[in-house]
Each structure stands twice: as structure tokens, then as C-alpha cells.
Amino acid sequence: MVEDLVISSTGLTKSYGPHVALDALDIEIKSGATGLLGPNGAGKSTFIKTILGLIQITSGDGHVLGLDIRTQGDQIRQRSGYMPEYDALNPNMEAIHQVRYSGELLGMNPTVALNRAHQALEYVGLGEQRYRQVSTFSTGMKQATKLACALIHDPELIIADEPSNGLDAHARNFMLNTLQTTVDSGQRSVLMASHLMEDVERVCSDIVLLHKGKLAAQGRIEDLKAIDKEIEVHVWGHASNMEAELKGSGMDVRREGRVMRIKHRGDESYSDILLAASKAGSQVRRMHDHEASLEDLFLVIMERLGHEVKSSDDLLKGVL
Ligand SMILES: Nc1ncnc2c1ncn2[C@@H]1O[C@H](COP(=O)(O)OP(=O)(O)O)[C@@H](O)[C@H]1O
Ligand SMILES: [Mg+2]
């Protein structure tokens, strides 16, 4: 196993009766922040539960922090913090005792757990509200309490399932910043499941994209975006000649007036463009890389998978 892999799996399969929820997943997740993306029903929550050893897999293998997901679930959960998708809090408990209790469940001594609960609640922005009952909390405060429960034992890996679900802009911002700080300053790893590309792009450098239980893409967002990189060129004079020159030399060009987008095919693309301009008698006034957004990338990946997706909204509504 590669040294810095935090989570890995080979042929990981989980069936619910005849329904294959995870289909032979070969996944490699490095330390740092990784987004687990995919429309509803893609298998994100199931994947998380399997790697935490909370549900039995049907076949395949998986490791988290070097531990076997089939036999060492207890140890995996000791060393990672899990923020589940759904409300897992006791409404009748005060936040401080809810968080302390989750530490005790992990085997922490009650005094240490209480001390840590104070720190964890402070960290997630609930220092002032720690003695309030969870039932009086907003969704944002409940999500923050869940994060504090996940952080109580200062785990090296935090697995958060839809952490910004149901949050207003302010609470969402705070949640995403807290996760980001945990990675950047805290040197912890985060796996964050979300159906919102924007959230993932803010916190994560890497993604794993699931689609109907299958792995659709994984790796650094930056590298994946290169799949769809274009060069934008602004020209002056003879734009249609230049377009013809570019197409004549086999380049993929889209032109709108004096602005062209040319598919990036390696470093030689830049000199090919300048050569075409010089042949056409056009002046190149501006030339820069145009990177796809994560949303564009989604569409390209889905297109390659042979699905007709009109927009990321369609994708996220689970139209597939
Ligand atoms: N306990 C279960 N029993 C049967 N099917 C399930 C169960 N949990 C999830 N599924 C199915 O597995 C698929 C993946 O679900 P899930 O992991 O919750 O997806 P996501 O978190 O990406 O929305 C869905 O088709 C869902 O209906
Ligand atoms: Mg889910």
C-alpha cells in the first residue's frame, strides 16, 4: 500500500439484496481534503459506512489508516471522526454532555472527555451555547454539534457526510471554513461527502466521483480539470481566416467574433496558435488558459460515460 493513502479499496462491492449500491470500487484517497461527490443515490453514504466498518461489505477489500475495514472497524472509528448525514443527537441533552458522551463512547475517561468537549464546542463556534439543550438548536447549530462530536478525540481523519446540508449561508460558510482550517492548520485529513460541487471545491483539492455505485472519476481537481482545458485567444483582424487555419491543422476551435476557444492538447498548442495567426495575418491580442469549473468537468465526465446531462442541476436532481 502506498504510504500516504488514508483510504483505499479494491473491488469494494456492497449489495442490498439484488441492488448493487457499490460496484467494484477501486479507490485511493490521499491525506488532505477529498470530496466524495455524486447525485443522490450514488452510494456516498454507503461508501462511508463501509469504510468505517459500520456495515459489512459483500466483496472486495478496503483499508483506512492502514486498518482493515472488514475486521478492524473499532480501531478505524477510534482514529477517525464520523459526522453522519442524519441527526444523530439526543434532543434532551445539553450540547456539552452530548459531546462528552460521544467521547466516552470512544473510551475516553469522563474528565478528559468533558475537557475535550469544551474545546471541541468552542472550535465549532458553540462556546457560548454549550449548556443549551440540543432541542433548542437551529440546524446549523446541530450540524456544528455533530462536528464537535466527531472531533472530540482529535482524530487524524474526519469523515463528514453532507456537512452543509440544510444550512443557511452563514452557517454553511462557518462549517466549510472549520473543515478547511482542520485540514490546513490542524493537518488532519477530511473526506467530505456532498452533492454540492461548490462546497467541495472550496474545501477539497481532490475528489472521488460516484455515479450509480460506480467510480466515475477520482484524483486532483486540478488534474481532472485538465481533461477539459481550453485556450482562449482574442485576435484582431482576419479572425475567420485564423479559424480556418486552426481547423485546417486539426485543432478543435469555437469562435465567437474575435474570441476563440481552442482545445488544449499540450504545450505545443500555444505555438500552433501563434503560427496559425501569423499565416492568417491576425494579431493575437490576448491568450490565456480557460479552466473548466468543477461543474463543467462533471458534464464532461458524464458525457464520456454516455449519459445525456443537460446541466449539473439535472445531474444533482438525480435525473440519470
Ligand atoms: N439500508 C439500505 N437498504 C437498501 N438499499 C439501500 C440502503 N441504504 C442505501 N440503499 C440504496 O443504495 C443506493 C445508495 O444510497 P446512498 O449510499 O444513501 O447514496 P447517497 O449517499 O449517494 O445519496 C441507493 O439506491 C439507496 O436507495
Ligand atoms: Mg447520502
mmCIF file of C-alpha atoms in Angstrom, residues 238 241-242 244-246 248-249 271-283:
data_model
loop_
_atom_site.group_PDB
_atom_site.id
_atom_site.type_symbol
_atom_site.label_atom_id
_atom_site.label_comp_id
_atom_site.label_asym_id
_atom_site.label_seq_id
_atom_site.Cartn_x
_atom_site.Cartn_y
_atom_site.Cartn_z
ATOM 1 C CA HIS A 238 -8.853 38.110 -40.195
ATOM 2 C CA ASN A 241 -9.053 33.108 -41.724
ATOM 3 C CA MET A 242 -7.398 32.208 -38.485
ATOM 4 C CA ALA A 244 -9.854 28.169 -40.861
ATOM 5 C CA GLU A 245 -6.078 27.849 -40.332
ATOM 6 C CA LEU A 246 -6.586 26.346 -36.873
ATOM 7 C CA GLY A 248 -7.007 23.074 -41.068
ATOM 8 C CA SER A 249 -4.265 21.965 -38.704
ATOM 9 C CA SER A 271 2.943 27.801 -30.723
ATOM 10 C CA ASP A 272 0.445 26.176 -33.109
ATOM 11 C CA ILE A 273 -1.978 29.004 -32.346
ATOM 12 C CA LEU A 274 0.647 31.703 -32.962
ATOM 13 C CA LEU A 275 1.642 30.018 -36.214
ATOM 14 C CA ALA A 276 -1.981 29.915 -37.390
ATOM 15 C CA ALA A 277 -2.341 33.613 -36.505
ATOM 16 C CA SER A 278 0.738 34.545 -38.444
ATOM 17 C CA LYS A 279 -0.411 32.554 -41.509
ATOM 18 C CA ALA A 280 -3.859 34.187 -41.328
ATOM 19 C CA GLY A 281 -2.427 37.681 -40.819
ATOM 20 C CA SER A 282 -4.216 38.043 -37.457
ATOM 21 C CA GLN A 283 -2.782 39.752 -34.385
#
